[in-house]
Tab-separated table of C-alpha atoms in Angstrom:
chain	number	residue	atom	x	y	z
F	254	UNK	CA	-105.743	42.640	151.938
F	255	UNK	CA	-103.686	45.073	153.637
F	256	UNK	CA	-104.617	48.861	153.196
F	257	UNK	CA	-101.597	50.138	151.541
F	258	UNK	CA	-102.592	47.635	148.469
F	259	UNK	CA	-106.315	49.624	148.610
F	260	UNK	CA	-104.585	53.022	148.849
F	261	UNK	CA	-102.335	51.741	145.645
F	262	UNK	CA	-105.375	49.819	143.982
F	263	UNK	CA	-107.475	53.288	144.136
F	264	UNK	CA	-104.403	55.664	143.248
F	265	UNK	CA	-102.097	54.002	141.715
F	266	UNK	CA	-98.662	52.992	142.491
F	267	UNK	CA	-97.236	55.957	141.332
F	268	UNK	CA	-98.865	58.116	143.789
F	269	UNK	CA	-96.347	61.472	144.738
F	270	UNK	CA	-97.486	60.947	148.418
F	271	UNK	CA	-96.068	58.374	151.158
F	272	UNK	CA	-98.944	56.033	152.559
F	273	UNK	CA	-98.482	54.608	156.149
F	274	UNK	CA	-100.908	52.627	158.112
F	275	UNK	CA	-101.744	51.020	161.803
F	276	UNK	CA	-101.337	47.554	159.949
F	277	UNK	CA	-97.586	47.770	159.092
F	278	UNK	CA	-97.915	48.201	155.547
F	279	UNK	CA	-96.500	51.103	153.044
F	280	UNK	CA	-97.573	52.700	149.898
F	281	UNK	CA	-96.745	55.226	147.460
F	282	UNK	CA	-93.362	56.776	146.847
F	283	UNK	CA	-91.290	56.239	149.975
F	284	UNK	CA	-89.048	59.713	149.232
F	285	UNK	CA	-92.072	62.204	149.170
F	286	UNK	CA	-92.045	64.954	151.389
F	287	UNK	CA	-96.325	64.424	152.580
F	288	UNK	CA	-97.387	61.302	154.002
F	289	UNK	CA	-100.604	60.368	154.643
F	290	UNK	CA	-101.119	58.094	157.865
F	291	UNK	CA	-104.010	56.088	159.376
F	292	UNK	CA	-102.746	55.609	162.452
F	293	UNK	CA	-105.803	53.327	164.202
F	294	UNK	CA	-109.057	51.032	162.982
F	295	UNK	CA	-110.893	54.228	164.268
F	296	UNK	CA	-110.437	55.948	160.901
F	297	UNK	CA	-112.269	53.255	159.081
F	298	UNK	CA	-115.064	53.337	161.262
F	299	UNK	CA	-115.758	57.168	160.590
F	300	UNK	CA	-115.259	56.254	156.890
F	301	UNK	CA	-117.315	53.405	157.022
F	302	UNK	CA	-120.090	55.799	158.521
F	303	UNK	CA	-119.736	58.841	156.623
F	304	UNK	CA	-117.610	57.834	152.719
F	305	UNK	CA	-115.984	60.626	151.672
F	306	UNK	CA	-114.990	64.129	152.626
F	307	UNK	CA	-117.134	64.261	156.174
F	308	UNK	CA	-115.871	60.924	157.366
F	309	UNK	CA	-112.173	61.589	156.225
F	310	UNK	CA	-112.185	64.992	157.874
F	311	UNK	CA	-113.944	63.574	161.252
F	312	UNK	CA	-111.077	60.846	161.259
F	313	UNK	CA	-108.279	63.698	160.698
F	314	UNK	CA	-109.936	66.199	163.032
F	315	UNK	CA	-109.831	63.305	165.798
F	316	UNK	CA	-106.662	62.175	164.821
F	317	UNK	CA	-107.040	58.680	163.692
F	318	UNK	CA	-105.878	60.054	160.585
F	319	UNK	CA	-102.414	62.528	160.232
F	320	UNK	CA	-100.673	64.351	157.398
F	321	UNK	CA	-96.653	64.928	157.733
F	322	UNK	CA	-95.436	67.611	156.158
F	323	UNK	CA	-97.578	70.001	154.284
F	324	UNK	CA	-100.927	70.240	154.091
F	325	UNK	CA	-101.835	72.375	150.731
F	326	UNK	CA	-99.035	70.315	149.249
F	327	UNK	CA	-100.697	66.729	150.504
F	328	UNK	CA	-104.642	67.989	149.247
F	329	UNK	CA	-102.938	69.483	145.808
F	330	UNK	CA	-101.198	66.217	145.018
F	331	UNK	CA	-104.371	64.151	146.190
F	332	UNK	CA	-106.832	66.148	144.001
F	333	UNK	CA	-104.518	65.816	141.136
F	334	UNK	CA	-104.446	61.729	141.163
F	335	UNK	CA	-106.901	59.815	139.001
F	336	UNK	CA	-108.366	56.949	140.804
F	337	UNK	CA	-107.278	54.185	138.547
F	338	UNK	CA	-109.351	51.230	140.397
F	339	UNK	CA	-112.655	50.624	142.502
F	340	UNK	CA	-111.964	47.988	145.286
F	341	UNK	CA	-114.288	44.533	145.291
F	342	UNK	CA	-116.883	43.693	147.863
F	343	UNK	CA	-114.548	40.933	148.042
F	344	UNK	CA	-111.497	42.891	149.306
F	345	UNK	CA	-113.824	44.730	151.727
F	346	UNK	CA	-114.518	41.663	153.273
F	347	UNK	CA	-110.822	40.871	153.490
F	348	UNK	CA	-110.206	43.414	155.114
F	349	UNK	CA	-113.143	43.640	157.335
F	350	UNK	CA	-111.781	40.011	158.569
F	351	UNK	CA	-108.620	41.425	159.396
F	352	UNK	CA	-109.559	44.216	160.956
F	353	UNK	CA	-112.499	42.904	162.710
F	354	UNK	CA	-116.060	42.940	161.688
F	355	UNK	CA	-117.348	45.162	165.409
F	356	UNK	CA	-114.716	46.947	165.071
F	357	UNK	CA	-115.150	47.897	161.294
F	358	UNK	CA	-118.879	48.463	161.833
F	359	UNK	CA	-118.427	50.024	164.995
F	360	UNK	CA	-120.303	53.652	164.915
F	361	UNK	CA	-118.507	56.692	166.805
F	362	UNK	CA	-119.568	60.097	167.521
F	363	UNK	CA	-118.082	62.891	165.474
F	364	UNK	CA	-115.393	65.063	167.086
F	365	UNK	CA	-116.624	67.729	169.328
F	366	UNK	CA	-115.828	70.501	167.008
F	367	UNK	CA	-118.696	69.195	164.530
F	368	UNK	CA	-121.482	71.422	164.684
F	369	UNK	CA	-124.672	68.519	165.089
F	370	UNK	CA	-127.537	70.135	163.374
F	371	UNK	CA	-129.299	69.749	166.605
F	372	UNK	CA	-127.461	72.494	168.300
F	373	UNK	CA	-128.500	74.489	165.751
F	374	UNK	CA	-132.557	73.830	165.498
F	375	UNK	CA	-132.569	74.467	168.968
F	376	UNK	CA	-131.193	78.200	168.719
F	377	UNK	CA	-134.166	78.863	165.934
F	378	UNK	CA	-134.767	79.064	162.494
F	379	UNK	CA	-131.915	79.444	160.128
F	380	UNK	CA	-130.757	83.546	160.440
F	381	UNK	CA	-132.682	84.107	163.167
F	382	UNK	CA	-130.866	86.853	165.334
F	383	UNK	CA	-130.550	83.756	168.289
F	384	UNK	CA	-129.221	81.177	165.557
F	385	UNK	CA	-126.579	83.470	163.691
F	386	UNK	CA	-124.949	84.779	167.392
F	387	UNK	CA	-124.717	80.912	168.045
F	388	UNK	CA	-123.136	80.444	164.684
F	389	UNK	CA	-120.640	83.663	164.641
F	390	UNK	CA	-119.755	81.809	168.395
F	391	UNK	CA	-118.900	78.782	167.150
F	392	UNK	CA	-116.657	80.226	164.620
F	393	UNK	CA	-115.033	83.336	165.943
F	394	UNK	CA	-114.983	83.218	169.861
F	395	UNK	CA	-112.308	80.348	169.595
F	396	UNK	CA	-109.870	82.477	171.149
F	397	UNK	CA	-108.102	85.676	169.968
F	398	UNK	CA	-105.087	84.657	171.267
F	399	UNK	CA	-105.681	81.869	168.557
F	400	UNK	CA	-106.370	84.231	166.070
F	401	UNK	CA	-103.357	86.471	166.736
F	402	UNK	CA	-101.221	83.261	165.539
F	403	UNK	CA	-102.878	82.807	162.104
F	404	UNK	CA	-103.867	86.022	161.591
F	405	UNK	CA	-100.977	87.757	162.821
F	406	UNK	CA	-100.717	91.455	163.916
F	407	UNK	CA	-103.245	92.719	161.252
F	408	UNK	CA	-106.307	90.282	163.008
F	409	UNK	CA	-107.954	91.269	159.802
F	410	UNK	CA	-109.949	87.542	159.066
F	411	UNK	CA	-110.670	88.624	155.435
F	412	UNK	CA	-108.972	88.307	152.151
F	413	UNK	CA	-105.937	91.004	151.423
F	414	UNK	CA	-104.577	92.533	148.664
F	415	UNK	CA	-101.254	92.175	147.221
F	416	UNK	CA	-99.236	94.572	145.206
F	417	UNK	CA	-96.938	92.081	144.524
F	418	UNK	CA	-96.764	88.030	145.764
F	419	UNK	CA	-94.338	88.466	148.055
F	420	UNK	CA	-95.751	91.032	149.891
F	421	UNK	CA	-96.470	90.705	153.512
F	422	UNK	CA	-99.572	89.947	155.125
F	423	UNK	CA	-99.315	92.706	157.320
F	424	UNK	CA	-98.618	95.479	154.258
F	425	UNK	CA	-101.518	93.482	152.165
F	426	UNK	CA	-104.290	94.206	154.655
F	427	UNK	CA	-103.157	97.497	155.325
F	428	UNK	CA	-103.408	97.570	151.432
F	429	UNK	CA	-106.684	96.157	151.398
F	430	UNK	CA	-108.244	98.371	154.029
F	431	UNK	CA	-106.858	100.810	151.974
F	432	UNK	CA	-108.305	100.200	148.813
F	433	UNK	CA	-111.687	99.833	150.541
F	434	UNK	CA	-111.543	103.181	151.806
F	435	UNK	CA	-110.630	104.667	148.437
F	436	UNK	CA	-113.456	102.611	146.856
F	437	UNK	CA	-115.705	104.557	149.301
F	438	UNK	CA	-114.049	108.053	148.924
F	439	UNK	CA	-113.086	108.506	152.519
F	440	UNK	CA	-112.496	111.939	153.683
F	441	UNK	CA	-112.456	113.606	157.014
F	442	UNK	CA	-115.359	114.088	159.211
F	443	UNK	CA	-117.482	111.501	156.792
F	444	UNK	CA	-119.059	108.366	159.035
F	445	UNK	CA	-118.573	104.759	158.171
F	446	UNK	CA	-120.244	102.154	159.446
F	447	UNK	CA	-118.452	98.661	159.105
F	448	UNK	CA	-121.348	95.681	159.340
F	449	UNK	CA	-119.575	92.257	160.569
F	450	UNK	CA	-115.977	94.348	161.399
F	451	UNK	CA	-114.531	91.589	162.944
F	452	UNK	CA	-111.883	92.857	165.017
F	453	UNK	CA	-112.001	96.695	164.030
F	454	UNK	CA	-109.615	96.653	161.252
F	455	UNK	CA	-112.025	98.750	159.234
F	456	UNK	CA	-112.844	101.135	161.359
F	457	UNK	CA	-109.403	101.540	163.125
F	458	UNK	CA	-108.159	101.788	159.337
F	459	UNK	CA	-110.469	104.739	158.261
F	460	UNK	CA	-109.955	106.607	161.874
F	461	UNK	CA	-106.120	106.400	161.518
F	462	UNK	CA	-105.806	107.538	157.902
F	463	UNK	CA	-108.555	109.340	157.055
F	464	UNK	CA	-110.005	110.959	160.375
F	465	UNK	CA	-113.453	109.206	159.727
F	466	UNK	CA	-115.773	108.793	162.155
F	467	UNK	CA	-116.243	104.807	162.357
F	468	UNK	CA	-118.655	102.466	163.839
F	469	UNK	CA	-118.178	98.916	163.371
F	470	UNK	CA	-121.055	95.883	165.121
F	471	UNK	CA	-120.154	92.552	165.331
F	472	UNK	CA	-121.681	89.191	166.797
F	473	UNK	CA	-118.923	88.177	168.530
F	474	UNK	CA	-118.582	89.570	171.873
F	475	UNK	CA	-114.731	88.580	172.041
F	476	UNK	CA	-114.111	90.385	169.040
F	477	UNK	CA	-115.786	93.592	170.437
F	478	UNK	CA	-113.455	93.537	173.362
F	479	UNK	CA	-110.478	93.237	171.405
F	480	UNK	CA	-111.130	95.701	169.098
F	481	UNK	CA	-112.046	98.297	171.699
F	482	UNK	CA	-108.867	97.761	173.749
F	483	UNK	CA	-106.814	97.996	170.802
F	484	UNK	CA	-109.067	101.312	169.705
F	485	UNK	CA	-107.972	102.495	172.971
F	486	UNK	CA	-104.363	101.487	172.360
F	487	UNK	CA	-104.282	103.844	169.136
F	488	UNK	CA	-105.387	106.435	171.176
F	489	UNK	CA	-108.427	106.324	169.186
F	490	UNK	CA	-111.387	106.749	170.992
F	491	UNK	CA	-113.085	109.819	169.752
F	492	UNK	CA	-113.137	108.467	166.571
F	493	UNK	CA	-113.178	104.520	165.859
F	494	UNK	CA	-116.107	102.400	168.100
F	495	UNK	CA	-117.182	98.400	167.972
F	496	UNK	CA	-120.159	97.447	169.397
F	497	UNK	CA	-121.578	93.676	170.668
F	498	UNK	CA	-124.546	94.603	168.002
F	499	UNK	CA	-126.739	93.103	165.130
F	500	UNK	CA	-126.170	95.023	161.895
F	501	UNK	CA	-130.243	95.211	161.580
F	502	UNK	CA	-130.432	97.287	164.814
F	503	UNK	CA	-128.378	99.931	163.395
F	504	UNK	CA	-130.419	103.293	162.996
F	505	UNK	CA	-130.817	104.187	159.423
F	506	UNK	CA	-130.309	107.278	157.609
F	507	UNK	CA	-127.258	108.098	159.938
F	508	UNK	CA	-123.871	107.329	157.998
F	509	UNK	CA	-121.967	108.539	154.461
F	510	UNK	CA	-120.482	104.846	154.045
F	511	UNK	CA	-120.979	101.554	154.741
F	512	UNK	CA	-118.347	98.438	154.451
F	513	UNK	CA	-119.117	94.946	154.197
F	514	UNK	CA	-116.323	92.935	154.295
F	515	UNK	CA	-117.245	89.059	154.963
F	516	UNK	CA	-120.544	89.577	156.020
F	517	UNK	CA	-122.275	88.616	153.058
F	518	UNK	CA	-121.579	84.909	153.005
F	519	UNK	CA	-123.050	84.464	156.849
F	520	UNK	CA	-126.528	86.505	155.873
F	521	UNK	CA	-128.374	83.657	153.520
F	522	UNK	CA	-129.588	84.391	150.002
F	523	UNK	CA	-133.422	84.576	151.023
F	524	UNK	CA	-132.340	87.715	153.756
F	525	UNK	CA	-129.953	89.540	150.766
F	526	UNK	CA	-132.858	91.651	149.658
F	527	UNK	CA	-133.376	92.979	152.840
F	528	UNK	CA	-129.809	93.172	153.570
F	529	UNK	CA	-128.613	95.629	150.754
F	530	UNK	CA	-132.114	97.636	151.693
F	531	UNK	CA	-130.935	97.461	155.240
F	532	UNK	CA	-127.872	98.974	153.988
F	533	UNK	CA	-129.448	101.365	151.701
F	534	UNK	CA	-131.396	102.859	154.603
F	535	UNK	CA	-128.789	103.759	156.955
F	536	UNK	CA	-126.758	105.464	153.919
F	537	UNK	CA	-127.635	109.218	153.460
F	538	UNK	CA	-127.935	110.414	149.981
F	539	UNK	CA	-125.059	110.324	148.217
F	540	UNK	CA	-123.676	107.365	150.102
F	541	UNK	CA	-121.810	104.380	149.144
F	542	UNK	CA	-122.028	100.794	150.087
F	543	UNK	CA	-118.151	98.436	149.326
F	544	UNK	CA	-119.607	95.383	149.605
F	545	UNK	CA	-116.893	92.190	149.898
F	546	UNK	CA	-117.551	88.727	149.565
F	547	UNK	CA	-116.750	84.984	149.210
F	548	UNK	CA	-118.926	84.258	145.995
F	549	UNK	CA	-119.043	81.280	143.588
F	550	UNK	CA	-117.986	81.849	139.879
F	551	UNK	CA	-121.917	80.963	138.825
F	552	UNK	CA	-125.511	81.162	139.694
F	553	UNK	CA	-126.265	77.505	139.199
F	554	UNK	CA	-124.077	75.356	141.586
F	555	UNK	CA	-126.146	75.101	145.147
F	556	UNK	CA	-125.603	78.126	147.369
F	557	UNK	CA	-124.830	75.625	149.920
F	558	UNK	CA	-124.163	72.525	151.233
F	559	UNK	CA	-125.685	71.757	154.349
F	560	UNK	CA	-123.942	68.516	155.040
F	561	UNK	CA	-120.684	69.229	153.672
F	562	UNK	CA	-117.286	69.769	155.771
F	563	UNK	CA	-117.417	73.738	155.628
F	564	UNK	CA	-121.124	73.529	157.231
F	565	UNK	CA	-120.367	71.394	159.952
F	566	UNK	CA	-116.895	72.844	160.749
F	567	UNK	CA	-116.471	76.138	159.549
F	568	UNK	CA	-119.186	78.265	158.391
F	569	UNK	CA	-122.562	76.771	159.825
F	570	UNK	CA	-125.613	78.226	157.927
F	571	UNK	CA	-122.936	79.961	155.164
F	572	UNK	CA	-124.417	80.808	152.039
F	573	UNK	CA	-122.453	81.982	148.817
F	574	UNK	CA	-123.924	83.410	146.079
F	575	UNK	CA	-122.204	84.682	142.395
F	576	UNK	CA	-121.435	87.619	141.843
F	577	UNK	CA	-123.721	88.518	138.821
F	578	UNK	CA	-126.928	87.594	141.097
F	579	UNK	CA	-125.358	89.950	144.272
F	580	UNK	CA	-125.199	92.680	141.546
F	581	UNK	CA	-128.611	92.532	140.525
F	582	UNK	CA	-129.926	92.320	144.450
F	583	UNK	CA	-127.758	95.655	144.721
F	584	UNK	CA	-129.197	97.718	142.050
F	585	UNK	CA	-132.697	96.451	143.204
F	586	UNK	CA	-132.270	97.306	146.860
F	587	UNK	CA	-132.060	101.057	144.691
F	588	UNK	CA	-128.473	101.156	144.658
F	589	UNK	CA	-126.176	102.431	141.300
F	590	UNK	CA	-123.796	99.813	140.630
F	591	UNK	CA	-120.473	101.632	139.807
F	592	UNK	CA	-117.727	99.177	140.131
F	593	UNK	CA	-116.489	95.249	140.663
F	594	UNK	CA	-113.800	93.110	140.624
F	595	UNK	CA	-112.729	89.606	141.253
F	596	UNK	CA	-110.107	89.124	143.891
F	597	UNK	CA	-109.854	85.456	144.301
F	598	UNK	CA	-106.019	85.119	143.765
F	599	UNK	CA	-105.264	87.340	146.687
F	600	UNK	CA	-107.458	85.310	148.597
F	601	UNK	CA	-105.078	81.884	147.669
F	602	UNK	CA	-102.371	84.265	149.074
F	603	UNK	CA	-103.459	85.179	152.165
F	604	UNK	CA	-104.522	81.632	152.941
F	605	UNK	CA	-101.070	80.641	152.046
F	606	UNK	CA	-99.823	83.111	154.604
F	607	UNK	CA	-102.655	82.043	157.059
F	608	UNK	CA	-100.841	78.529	156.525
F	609	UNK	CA	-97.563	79.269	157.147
F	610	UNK	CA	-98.636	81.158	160.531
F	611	UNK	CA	-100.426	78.181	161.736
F	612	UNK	CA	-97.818	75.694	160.882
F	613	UNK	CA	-95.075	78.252	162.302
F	614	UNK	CA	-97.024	78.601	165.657
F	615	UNK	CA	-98.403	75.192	165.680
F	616	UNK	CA	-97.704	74.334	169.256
F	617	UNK	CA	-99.042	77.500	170.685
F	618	UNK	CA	-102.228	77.228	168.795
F	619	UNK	CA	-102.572	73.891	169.769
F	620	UNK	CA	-102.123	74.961	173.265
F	621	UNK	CA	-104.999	77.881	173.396
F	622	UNK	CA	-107.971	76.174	171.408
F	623	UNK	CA	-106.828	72.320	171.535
F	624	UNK	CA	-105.581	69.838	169.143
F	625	UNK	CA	-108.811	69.081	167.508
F	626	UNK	CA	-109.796	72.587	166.405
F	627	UNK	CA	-106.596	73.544	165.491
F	628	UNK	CA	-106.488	70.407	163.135
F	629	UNK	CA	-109.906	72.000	161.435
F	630	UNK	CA	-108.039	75.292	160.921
F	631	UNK	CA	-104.909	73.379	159.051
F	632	UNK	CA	-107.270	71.343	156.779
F	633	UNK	CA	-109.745	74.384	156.405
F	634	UNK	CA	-107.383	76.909	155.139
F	635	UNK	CA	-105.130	74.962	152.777
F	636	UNK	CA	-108.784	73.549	151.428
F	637	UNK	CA	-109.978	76.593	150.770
F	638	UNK	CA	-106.501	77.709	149.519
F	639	UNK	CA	-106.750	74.975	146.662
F	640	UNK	CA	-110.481	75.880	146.280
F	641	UNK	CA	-109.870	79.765	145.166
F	642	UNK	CA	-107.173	78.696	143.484
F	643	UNK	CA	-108.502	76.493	141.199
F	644	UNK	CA	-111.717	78.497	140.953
F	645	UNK	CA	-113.901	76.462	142.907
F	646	UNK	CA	-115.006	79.943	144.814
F	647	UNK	CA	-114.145	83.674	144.384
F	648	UNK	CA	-113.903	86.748	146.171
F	649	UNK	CA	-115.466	89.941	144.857
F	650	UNK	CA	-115.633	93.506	145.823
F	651	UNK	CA	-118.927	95.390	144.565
F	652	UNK	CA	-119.414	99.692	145.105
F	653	UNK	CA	-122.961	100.443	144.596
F	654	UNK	CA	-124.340	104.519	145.226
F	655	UNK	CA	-127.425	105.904	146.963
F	656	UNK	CA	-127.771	108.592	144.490
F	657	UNK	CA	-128.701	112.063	145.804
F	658	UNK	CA	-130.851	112.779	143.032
F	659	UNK	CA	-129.276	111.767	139.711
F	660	UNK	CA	-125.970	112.742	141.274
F	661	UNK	CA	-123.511	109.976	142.146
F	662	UNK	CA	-120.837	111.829	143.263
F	663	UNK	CA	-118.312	110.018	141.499
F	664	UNK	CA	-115.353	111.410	139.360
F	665	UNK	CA	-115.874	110.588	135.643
F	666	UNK	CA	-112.784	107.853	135.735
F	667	UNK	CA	-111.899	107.019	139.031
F	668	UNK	CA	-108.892	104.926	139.690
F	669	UNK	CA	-108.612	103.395	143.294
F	670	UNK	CA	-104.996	102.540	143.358
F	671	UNK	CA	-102.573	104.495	145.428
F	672	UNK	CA	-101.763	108.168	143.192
F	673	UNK	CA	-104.737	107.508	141.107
């Protein structure tokens, strides 16, 4: 049996995707625009090891297995199919005689950019200080040159907000940024502090606007350098600062606002508690805490999955929690919970614009980080595209209030658009 007839036996011959394979043969409708090719006997040894999602993304990431034309479009289409057919032990066997039975049995190593669980144990127990620095490394000091290509000029790795759907990236960040600083009631002299601020977006945001006074701390030493060169750029010095710094060594008791934008998901639902009290510390009276998140839509799915493709890819260690649960953790850590919403259709936006820079820049992204992590970036973020849009995860902002008093300083209806 050759493995187009498996790919049509499992999906049917009317799948809306090409099939192509090492052995010659062809499956599927020969005019779609996405083909899906396994291009060597490798790919069936990494599916033979791992079934499923892990071993198909190890083959892809390593190239034994390749999708022409777009991605999002390819996963969409697959997701939608209904497997029609199981295959027989029989037609295994088939195939494991033409293929060859070492060959089909054959174990190989995951690509490089898996990280083994190994790696992990031996920087400490899961969100140690040690452990999390090796796991923001892994992730974010790929390269900013990298991340100037998907990102583009914003370098804002977090989810935007759109006015409208065709607005930019660019203008959507900005907009974002925007609407976190009116969330928080921004105004001149006050001090932020932004906890996991990335690349300074935050910070550089509330200096430029508002003439806040912002601090943002980071894990990733690459992204402190950027963001300090660019502060210095702006001309921004005396006001906007990123620091190479755990969030927990902070002083407390020293700012008006706090952001947390992306943070959350990296910190591990048994350290939340002392997270939003961390938080709640270093806020004076009065303050406020935006707090901005990947969540799930309930309480009852696992928080994680420590074998899955995001773990050992992506987000080693990452933790996502619903949104009801984060509330509740908020108000205990003794904060007033004043306002949330759900903003997981911008985040299927600005992955689709995270896309379209990757696939635009392809070749230079390839050239700064290598062909097998920028292959984990193109299946990542159209993944994760489908995922918020079909509401497989969400994105919510919370505002919570360290109350001076009984006071929250809030107006009676506030409105946290633009004019409002």
């Amino acid at each position: 049996m050759r493995l187009a007839e498996i790919f049509e036996r499992i999906v049917g011959p009317e799948a809306p995707v090409r099939f192509r394979a090492f052995d010659g043969s062809e499956a599927g409708d020969p005019t779609s625009d996405v083909s899906i090719v396994i291009r060597t006997p490798v790919a069936l040894n990494y599916l033979a090891g791992s079934p499923g999602a892990v071993g198909l993304t190890r083959a892809f990431v390593a190239g034994h297995i390749d999708v022409e034309g777009d991605m999002y479009t390819a996963l969409r289409r697959m997701s939608e199919l209904t497997l029609v057919d199981s295959v027989s032990p029989g037609q295994v066997l088939g195939l494991v005689r033409d293929i060859g039975w070492v060959k089909f049995v054959n174990r190989v190593p995951p690509p490089p950019q898996e990280m083994r669980r190994g790696r992990l144990l031996g920087r400490g127990t899961r969100h140690s200080k040690s452990r999390d620095a090796e796991v923001i490394h892994h992730h974010y000091d790929v390269s900013n040159e990298f991340y100037e290509l998907v990102l583009g000029p914003a370098m804002t790795y977090t989810c935007a907000v759109y006015p409208g759907t065709d607005t930019s990236l660019e203008q959507a960040q900005w907009h974002k940024h925007d609407l976190v600083a009116r969330k928080l009631g921004l105004e001149e002299g006050m001090r932020l502090l932004d906890v996991g601020c990335g690349w300074g977006g935050m910070v550089i945001h509330a200096a430029k606007e508002y003439g806040v006074r912002g601090l943002g701390v980071t894990l990733s030493v690459q992204q402190a350098e950027w963001a300090q060169k660019k502060i210095a750029e702006l001309g921004l010095e005396g006001l906007a600062e990123v620091r190479h710094l755990d969030y927990r060594d902070v002083p407390d008791g020293s700012f008006d606002r706090v952001s947390s934008i992306g943070l959350t998901e990296h910190i591990g639902k048994k350290n939340v508690p002392d997270y939003f009290a961390s938080l709640y510390r270093k806020l004076k009276p009065g303050g406020r805490l935006l707090n901005h998140c990947i969540t799930r839509p309930d309480n009852h799915s696992p928080a994680r999955k420590p074998g899955g493709v995001i773990n050992r890819y992506v987000f080693p260690d990452g933790e996502l929690e619903g949104p009801g649960w984060l509330n509740t953790e908020m108000n205990e850590a003794g904060f007033e919970v004043r306002h949330q919403e759900n903003l997981r259709e911008h985040y299927a936006l600005t992955l689709r614009d995270w896309s379209a820079n990757l696939d635009r820049n392809w070749e230079a992204a390839v050239a700064q980080v290598g062909e097998g992590t920028a292959r984990v970036w193109r299946l990542y973020i159209a993944g994760s595209r489908l995922g918020f849009e079909r509401n497989v995860v969400q994105l919510h902002q919370i505002l919570g209030v360290k109350l001076d008093g009984t006071d929250a300083g809030m107006p009676l209806r506030p409105r946290f658009e633009p004019g409002g």
